[in-house]
Coordinates of C-alpha atoms in Angstrom, one line a residue:
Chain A
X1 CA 95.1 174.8 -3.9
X2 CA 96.3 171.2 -3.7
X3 CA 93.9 169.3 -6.2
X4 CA 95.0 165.9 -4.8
X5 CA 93.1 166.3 -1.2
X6 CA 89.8 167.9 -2.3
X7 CA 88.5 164.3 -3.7
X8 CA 89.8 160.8 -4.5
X9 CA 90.7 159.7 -7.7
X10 CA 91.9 156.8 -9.1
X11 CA 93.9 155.5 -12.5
X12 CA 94.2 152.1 -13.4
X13 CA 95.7 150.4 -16.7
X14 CA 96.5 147.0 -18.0
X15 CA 100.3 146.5 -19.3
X16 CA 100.5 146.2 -23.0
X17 CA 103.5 143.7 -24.4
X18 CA 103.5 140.7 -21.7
X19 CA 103.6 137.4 -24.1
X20 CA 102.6 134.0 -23.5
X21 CA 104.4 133.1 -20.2
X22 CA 105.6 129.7 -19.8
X23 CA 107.1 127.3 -16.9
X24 CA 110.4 128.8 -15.4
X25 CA 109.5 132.5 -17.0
X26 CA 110.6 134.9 -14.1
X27 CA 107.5 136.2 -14.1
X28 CA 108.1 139.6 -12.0
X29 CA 111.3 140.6 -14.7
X30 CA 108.8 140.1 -17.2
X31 CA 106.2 142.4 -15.9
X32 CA 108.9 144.7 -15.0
X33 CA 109.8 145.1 -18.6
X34 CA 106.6 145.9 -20.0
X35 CA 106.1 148.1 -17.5
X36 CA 109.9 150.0 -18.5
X37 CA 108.8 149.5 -21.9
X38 CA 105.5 151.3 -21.7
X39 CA 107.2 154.5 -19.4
X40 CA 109.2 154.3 -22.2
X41 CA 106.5 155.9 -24.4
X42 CA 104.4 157.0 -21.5
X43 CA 106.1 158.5 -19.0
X44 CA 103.3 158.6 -16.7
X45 CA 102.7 154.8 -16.6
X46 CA 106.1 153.9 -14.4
X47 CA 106.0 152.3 -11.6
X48 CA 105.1 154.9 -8.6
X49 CA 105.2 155.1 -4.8
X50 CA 102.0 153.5 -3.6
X51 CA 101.1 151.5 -6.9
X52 CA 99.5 148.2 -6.8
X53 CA 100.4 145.9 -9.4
X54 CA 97.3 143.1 -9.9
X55 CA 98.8 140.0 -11.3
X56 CA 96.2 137.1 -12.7
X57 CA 97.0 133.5 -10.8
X58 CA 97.3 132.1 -14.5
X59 CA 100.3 133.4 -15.4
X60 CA 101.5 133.3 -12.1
X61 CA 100.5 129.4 -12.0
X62 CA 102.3 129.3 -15.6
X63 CA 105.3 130.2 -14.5
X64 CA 105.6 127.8 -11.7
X65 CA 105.0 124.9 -14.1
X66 CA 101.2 124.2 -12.5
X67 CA 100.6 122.6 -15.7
X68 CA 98.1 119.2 -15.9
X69 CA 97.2 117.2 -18.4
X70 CA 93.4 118.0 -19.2
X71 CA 92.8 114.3 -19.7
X72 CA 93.9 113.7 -15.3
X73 CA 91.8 117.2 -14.5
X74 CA 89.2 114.7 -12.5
X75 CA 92.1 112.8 -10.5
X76 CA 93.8 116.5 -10.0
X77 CA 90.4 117.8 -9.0
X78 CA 90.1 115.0 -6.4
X79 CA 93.7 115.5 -5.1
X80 CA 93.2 119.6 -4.1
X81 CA 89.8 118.8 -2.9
X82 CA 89.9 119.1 1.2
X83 CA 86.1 118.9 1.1
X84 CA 83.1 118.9 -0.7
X85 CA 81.1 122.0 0.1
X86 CA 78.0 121.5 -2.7
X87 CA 77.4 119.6 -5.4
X88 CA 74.4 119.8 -7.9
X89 CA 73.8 118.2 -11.1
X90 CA 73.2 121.0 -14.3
X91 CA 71.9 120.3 -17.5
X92 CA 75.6 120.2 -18.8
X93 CA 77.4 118.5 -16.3
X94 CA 78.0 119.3 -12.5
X95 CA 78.5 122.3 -10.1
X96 CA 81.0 121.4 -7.7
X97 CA 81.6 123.7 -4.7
X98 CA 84.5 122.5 -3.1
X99 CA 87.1 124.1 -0.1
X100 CA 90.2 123.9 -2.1
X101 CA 93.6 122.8 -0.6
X102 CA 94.2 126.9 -0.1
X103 CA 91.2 127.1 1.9
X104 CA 89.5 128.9 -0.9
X105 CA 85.7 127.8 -1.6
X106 CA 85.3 128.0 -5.5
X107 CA 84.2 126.3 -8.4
X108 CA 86.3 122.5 -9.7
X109 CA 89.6 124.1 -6.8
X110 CA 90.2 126.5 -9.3
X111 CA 91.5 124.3 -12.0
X112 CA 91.7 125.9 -14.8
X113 CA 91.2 124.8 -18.3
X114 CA 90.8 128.4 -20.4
X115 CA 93.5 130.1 -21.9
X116 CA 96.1 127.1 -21.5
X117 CA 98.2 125.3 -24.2
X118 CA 95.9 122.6 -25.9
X119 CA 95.8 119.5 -24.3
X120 CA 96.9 121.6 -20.7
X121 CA 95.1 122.3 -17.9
X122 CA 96.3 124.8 -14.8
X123 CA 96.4 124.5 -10.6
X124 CA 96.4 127.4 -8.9
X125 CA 99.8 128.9 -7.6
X126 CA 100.9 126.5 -4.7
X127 CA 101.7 129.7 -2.2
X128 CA 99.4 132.5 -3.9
X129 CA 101.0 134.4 -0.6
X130 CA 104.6 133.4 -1.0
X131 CA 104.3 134.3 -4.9
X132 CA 103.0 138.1 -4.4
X133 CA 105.9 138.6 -1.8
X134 CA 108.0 137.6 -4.5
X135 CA 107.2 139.9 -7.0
X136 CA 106.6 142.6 -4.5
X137 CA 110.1 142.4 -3.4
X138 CA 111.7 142.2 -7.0
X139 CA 109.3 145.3 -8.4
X140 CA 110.0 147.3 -4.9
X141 CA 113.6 146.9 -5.7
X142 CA 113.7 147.3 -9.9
X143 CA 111.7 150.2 -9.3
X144 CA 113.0 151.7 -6.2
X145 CA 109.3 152.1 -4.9
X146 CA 107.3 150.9 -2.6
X147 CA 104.5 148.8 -4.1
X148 CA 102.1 146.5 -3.7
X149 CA 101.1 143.1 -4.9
X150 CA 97.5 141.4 -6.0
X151 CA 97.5 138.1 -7.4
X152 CA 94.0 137.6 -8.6
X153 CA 91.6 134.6 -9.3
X154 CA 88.1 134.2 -10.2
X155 CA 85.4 133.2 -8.1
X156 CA 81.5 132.9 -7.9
X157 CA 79.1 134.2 -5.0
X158 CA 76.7 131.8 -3.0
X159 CA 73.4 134.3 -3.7
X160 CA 74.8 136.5 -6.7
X161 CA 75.2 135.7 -10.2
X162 CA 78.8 135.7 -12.6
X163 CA 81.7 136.1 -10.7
X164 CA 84.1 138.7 -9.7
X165 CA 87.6 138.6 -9.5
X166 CA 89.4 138.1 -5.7
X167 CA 92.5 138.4 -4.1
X168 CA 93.8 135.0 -3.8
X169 CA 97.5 136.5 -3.1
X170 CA 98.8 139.7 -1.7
X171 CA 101.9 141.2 -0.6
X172 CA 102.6 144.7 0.6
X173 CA 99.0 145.9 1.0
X174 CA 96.2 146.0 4.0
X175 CA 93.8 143.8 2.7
X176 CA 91.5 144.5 4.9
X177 CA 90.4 147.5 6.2
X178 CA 88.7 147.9 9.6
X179 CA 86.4 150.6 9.9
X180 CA 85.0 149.3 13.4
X181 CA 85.6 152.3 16.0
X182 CA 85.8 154.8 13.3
X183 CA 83.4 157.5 12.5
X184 CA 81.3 158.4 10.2
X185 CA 80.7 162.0 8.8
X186 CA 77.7 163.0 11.7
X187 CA 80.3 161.4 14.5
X188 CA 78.8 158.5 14.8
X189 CA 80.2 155.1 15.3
X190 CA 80.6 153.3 11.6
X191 CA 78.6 149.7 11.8
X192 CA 80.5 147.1 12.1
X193 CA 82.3 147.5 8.5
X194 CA 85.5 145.8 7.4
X195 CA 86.1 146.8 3.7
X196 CA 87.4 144.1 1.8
X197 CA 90.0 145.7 0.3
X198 CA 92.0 143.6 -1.8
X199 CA 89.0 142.0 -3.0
X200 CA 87.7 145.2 -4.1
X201 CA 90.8 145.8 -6.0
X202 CA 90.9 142.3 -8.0
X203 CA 87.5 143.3 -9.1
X204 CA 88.9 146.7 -10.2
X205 CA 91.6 145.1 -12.1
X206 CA 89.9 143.0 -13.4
X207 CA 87.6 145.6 -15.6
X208 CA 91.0 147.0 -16.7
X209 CA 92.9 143.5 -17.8
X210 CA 89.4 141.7 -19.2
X211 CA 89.3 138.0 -19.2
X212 CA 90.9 137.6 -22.8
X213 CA 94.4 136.9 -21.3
X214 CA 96.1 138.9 -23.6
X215 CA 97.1 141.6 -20.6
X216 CA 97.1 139.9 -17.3
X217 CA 98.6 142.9 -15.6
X218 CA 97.3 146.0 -14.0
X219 CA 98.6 148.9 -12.6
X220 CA 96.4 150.8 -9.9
X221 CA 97.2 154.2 -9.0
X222 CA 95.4 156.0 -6.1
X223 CA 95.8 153.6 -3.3
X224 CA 98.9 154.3 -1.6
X225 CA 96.9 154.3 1.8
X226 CA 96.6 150.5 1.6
X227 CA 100.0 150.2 0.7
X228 CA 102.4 149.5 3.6
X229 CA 106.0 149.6 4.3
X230 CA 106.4 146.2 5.3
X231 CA 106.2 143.2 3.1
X232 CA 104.7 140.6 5.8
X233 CA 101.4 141.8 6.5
X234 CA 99.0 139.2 6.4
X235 CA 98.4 137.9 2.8
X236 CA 95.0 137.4 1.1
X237 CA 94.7 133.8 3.5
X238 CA 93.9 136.1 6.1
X239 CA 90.2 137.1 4.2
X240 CA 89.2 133.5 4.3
X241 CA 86.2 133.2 6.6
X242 CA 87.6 130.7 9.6
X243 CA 85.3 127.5 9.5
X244 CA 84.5 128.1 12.8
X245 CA 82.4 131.5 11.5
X246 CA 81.4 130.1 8.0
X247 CA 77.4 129.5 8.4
X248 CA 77.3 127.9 5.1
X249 CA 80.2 125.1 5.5
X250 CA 78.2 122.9 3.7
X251 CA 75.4 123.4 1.1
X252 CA 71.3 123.7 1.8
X253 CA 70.5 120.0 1.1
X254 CA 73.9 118.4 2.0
X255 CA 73.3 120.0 5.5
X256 CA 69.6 118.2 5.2
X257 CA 70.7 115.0 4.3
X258 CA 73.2 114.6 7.0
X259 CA 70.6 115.9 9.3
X260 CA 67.5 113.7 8.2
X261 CA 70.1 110.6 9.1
X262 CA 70.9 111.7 12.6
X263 CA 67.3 112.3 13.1
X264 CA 66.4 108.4 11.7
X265 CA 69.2 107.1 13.5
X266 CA 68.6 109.1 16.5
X267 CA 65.2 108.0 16.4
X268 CA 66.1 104.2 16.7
X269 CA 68.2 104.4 19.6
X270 CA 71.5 104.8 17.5
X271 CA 74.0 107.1 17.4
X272 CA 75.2 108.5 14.1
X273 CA 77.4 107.1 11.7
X274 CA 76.5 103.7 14.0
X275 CA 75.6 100.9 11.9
X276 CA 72.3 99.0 12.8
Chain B
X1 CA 99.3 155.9 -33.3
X2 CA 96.3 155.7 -31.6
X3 CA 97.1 155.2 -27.6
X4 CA 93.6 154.4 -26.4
X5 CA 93.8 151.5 -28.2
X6 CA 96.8 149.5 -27.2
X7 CA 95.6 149.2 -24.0
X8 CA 92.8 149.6 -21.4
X9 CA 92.5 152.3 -18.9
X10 CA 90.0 153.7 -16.4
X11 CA 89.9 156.8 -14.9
X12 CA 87.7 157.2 -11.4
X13 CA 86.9 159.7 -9.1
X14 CA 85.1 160.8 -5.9
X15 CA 82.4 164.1 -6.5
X16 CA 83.2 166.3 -4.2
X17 CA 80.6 169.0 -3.1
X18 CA 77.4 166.7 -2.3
X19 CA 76.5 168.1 1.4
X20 CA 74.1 165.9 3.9
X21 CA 71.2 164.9 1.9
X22 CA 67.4 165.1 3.1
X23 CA 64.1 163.5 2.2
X24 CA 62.5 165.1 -0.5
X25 CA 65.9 166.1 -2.1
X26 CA 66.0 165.8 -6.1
X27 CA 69.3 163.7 -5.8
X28 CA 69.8 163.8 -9.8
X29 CA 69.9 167.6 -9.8
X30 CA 72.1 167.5 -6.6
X31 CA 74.8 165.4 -8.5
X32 CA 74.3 167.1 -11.8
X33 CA 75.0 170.7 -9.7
X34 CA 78.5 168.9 -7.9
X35 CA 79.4 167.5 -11.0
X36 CA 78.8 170.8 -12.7
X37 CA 80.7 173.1 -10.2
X38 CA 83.9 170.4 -10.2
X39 CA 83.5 170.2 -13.8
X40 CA 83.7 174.2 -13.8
X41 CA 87.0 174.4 -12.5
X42 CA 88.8 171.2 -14.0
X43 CA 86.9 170.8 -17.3
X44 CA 88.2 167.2 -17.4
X45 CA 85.8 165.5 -15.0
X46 CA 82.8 166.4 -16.8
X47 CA 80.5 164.1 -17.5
X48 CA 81.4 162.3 -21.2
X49 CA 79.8 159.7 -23.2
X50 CA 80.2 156.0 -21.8
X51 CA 80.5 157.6 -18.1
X52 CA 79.2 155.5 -15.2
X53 CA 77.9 157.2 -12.4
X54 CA 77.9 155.7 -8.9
X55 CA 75.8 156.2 -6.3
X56 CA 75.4 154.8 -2.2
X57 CA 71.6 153.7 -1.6
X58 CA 72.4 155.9 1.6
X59 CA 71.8 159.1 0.0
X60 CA 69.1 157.4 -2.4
X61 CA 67.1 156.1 0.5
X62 CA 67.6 159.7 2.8
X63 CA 66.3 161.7 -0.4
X64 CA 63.3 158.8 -0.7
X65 CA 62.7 159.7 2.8
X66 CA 62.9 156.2 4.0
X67 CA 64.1 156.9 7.3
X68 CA 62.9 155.3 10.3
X69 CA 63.2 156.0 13.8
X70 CA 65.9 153.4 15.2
X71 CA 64.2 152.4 18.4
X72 CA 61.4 150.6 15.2
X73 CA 64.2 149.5 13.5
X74 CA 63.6 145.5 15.1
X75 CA 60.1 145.5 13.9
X76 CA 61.4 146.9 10.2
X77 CA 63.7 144.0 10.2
X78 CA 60.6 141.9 10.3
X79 CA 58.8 143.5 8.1
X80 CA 61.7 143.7 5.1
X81 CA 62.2 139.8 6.0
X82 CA 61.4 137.6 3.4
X83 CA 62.7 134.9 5.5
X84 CA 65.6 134.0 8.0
X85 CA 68.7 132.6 6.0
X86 CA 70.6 131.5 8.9
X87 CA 71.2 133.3 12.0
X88 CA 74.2 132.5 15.0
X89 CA 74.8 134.4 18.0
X90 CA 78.0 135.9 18.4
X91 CA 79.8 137.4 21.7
X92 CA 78.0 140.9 21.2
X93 CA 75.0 140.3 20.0
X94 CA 73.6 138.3 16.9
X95 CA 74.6 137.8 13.3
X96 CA 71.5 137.8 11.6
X97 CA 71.4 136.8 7.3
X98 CA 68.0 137.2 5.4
X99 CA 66.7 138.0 2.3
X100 CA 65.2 141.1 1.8
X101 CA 62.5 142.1 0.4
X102 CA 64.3 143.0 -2.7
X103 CA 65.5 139.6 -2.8
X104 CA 69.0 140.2 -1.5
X105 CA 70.7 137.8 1.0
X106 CA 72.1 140.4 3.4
X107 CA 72.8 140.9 6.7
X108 CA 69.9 142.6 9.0
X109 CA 67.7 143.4 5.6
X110 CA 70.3 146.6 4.6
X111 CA 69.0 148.1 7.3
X112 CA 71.3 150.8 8.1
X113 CA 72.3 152.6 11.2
X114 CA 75.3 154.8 10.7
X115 CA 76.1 158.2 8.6
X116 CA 72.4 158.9 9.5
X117 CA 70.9 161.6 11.7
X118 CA 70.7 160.6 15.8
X119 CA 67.7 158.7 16.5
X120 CA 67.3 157.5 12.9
X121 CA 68.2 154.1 10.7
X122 CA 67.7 154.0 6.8
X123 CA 65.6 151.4 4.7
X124 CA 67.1 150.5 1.4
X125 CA 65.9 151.9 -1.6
X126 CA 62.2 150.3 -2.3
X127 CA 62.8 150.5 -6.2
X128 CA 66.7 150.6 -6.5
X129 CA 66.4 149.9 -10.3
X130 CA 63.5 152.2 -10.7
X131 CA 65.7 155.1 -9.0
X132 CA 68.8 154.5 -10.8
X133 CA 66.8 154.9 -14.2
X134 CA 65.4 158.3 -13.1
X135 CA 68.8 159.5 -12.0
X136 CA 70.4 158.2 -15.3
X137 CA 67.1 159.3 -17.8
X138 CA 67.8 163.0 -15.6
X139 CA 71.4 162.8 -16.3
X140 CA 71.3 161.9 -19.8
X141 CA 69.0 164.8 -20.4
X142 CA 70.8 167.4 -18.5
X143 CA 74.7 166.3 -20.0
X144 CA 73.7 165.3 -23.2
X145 CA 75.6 162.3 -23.1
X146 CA 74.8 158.3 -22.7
X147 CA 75.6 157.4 -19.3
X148 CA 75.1 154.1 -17.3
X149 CA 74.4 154.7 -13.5
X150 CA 74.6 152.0 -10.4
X151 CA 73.2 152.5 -6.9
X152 CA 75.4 150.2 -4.2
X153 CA 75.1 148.5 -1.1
X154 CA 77.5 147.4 1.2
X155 CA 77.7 143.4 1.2
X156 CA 79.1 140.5 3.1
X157 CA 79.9 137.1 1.4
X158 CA 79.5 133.2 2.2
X159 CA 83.0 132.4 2.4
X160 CA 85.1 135.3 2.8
X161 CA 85.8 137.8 5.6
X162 CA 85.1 141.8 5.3
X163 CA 82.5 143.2 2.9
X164 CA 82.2 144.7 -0.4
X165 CA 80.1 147.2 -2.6
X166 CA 77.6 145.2 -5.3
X167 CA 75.1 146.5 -7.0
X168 CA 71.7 147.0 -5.9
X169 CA 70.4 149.4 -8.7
X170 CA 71.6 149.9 -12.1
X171 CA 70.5 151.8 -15.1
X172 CA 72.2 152.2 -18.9
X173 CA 74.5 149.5 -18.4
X174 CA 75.1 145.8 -18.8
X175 CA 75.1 144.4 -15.2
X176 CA 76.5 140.9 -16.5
X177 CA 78.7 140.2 -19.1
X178 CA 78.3 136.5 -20.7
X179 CA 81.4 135.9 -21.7
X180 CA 80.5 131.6 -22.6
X181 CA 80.8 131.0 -26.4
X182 CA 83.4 133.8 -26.5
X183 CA 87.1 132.5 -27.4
X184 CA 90.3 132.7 -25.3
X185 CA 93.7 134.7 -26.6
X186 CA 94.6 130.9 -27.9
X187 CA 91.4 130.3 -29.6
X188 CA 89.9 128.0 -27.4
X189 CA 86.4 128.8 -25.7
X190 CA 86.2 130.4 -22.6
X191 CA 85.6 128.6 -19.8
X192 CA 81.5 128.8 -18.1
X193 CA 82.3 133.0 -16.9
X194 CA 80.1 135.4 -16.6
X195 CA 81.5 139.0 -15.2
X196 CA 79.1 140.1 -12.6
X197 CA 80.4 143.9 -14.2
X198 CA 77.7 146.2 -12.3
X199 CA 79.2 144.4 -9.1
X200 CA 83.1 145.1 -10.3
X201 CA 82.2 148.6 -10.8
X202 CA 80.6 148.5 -7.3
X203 CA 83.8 147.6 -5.6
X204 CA 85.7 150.1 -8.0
X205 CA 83.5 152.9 -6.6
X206 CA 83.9 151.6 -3.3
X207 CA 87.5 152.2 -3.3
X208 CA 87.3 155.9 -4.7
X209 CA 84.3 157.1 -2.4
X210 CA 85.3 155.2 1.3
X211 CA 83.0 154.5 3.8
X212 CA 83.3 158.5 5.7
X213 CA 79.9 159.5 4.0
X214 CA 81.5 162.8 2.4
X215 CA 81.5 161.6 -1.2
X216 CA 78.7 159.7 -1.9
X217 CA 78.7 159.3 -5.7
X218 CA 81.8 159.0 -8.3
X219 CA 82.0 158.6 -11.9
X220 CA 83.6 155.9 -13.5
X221 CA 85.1 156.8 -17.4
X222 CA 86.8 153.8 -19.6
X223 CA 84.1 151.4 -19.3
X224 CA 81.9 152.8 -22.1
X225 CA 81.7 149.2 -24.0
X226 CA 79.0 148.1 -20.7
X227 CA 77.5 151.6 -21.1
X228 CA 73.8 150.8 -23.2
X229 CA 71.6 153.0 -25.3
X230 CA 68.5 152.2 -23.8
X231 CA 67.4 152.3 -20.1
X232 CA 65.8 149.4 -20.1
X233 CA 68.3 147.0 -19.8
X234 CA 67.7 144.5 -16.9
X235 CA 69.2 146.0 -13.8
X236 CA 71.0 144.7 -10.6
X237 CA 68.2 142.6 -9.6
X238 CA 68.8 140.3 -12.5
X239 CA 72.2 139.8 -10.6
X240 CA 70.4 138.0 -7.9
X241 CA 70.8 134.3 -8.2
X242 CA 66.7 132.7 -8.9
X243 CA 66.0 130.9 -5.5
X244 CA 66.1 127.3 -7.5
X245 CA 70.0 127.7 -8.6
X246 CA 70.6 128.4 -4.8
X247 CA 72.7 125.9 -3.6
X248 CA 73.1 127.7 0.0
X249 CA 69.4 128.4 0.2
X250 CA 69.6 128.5 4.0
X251 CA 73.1 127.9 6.8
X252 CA 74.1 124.5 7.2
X253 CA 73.4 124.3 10.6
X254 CA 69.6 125.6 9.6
X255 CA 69.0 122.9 7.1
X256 CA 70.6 119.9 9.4
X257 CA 68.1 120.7 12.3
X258 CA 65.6 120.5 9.8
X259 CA 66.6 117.4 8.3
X260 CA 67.1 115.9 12.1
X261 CA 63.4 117.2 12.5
X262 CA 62.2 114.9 9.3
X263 CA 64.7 112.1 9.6
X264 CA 63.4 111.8 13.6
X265 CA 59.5 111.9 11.8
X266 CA 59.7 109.6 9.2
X267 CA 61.2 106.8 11.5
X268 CA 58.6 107.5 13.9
X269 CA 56.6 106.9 10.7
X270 CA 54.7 110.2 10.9
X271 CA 55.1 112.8 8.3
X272 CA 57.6 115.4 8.9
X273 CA 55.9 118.5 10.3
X274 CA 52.6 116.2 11.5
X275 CA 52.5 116.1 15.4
X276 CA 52.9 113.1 17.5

């Protein structure tokens, strides 16, 4: 009996041994030597066909010398914000929902201001895409194997609490999966269900590397299906919702505001944004 | 040396053996018999201490007998319809987003159509807290061990294409880990984050069960640090964010019309809502 096809199972570990990365580290050699480093001891922890490696965007954003000073954060925040999506004073300061300059929609564009050198603050990876391919290509080749690449970030939810880790790069992996015209176990035609895929496999990862920043590497075993030959599949740009299909572009009472001003100036014979 | 401790690692796997379940089923002595049988002939995925058991609402709701024939299924939207978040039409029909009346922002109230017998649509769970704490209180007895369980729905998201699995129900474990106040590998505090874990391990679960409907539940070992000692923990509906933090309360193009609606009223000099 072949164990493997009666059920699915999964392993997934964080990398031991990857230091403090810093700008110009070549960041895929790097996570290559841990990884030779732990097979080393373990044997079962190489790199295999059909592995995903999940790579946070910090060290990746390290490495490419994203660096800010914390004190220009504000004028930095301004600069890789194409829009303001919500805003909402706190207690504490300010929630800022912003589309990001990679078409994200998170919290402050994903600058980052944990786990950075004193004084330092961090941009995301300018071509999250690019940068998986990267690494992709080097591991595929140290290795021999054909593997996939996750970059990860952390992002909140409009109607859920805490966050979850997301793809935010990705490189040799479907990441998503359409299920529409599949289906289901009676026969029947699945709803209309695309699996985020990579999504769901940054918020693996993330359970496995923690958010101490001490391992900021994962290796997922068990998902060579999503793993595919070529390296220039669509990247994780391709699960950002098109504006043309995002029903929350803007927040509640941003949305209300602009409306109620329409309305007035519609109301006195002007047309918007006309002065009176 | 102690290897468990250099480094994290999670083990995860599909239960295989769990045939088509029907109202009335006891779904906690259905898992504990497939878990038992798998566990009979590879001793390794038994059920240990610090498990986490995961579980679709599908086969929840089908053994709470919450089926309902599908040509009612428009008037059960109603019904489970707390209120209309935004709706747009789309070329083959009509995205519809609402809350639920478990609170959830979903598409069509989680009302669900496929992997269930012809003629017939499921309701979610009504209790999905209240369920997972009977499954993991039946668990707990029958292995002996302190298990966490979650129940998952399939979800869409704001901003990003494709769905994932989140947590609806969750029992014996800590759906949200606060990680503010906590320090950073360089000492500094981390930044505002919050781990929305019960949703993580939604996703993981996701990943090792698939969407075909054959393996509805798998079990999750290496995260026994979220796994509690009491059952009373607050579940997943703590995850839901309180209506007055919700900054996308309803779509954007939802709250314009209504600001249009006040902004045309008040310079007409009538109160919005009062008829001319």
């Amino acid at each position: 009996v072949d164990k493997s096809h009666r059920y699915r199972a999964i392993e997934a570990w964080a990398v031991p041994g990857i230091s403090e990365i810093v700008a110009g580290d070549i960041i895929e050699e790097i996570i290559w030597e841990a990884v030779d480093s732990l097979s080393a001891q373990e044997p079962e922890r190489d790199l295999r066909e059909g592995d995903i490696v999940v790579v946070t965007s910090k060290i990746v954003s390290k490495s490419e010398n994203r660096f800010i000073p914390v004190s220009l954060a504000a004028e930095h925040l301004k600069h890789e914000t194409v829009r303001i999506v919500a805003r909402r004073a706190r207690d504490d300061g300010e929630t800022l929902i912003v589309e990001n300059s990679l078409g994200i929609v998170c919290a402050a564009a994903g600058i980052d201001k944990s786990n950075t050198p004193d004084g330092s603050a961090l941009l995301l990876p300018e071509h999250p895409d690019g940068s998986a391919r990267a690494i992709a290509a080097a591991l595929r080749q140290r290795s021999g194997q054909k593997l996939g690449v996750v970059i990860t970030d952390t992002l909140g939810r409009a109607w859920r609490l805490g966050q979850t880790d997301c793809a935010i790069g990705a490189a040799g992996i479907r990441v998503l999966n359409d299920l529409r015209g599949t289906i289901d176990a009676g026969g029947k035609p699945l709803a209309s269900t695309i699996t985020a895929v990579a999504d769901e496999i940054a918020a693996l990862a993330d359970l496995v590397k923690g958010k101490s920043g001490n391992t900021p590497v994962a290796v997922i075993r068990g998902l060579a299906e999503y793993v595919t030959d070529d390296l220039d599949e669509e990247g994780a740009a391709s699960i950002i919702r098109p504006s043309h299909e995002d029903m929350f572009r803007i927040g509640s009472e941003e949305a209300y505001a602009q409306g109620f001003s329409a309305g007035v100036a519609a109301q006195r014979g002007l047309k918007p944004g006309e002065s009176s």
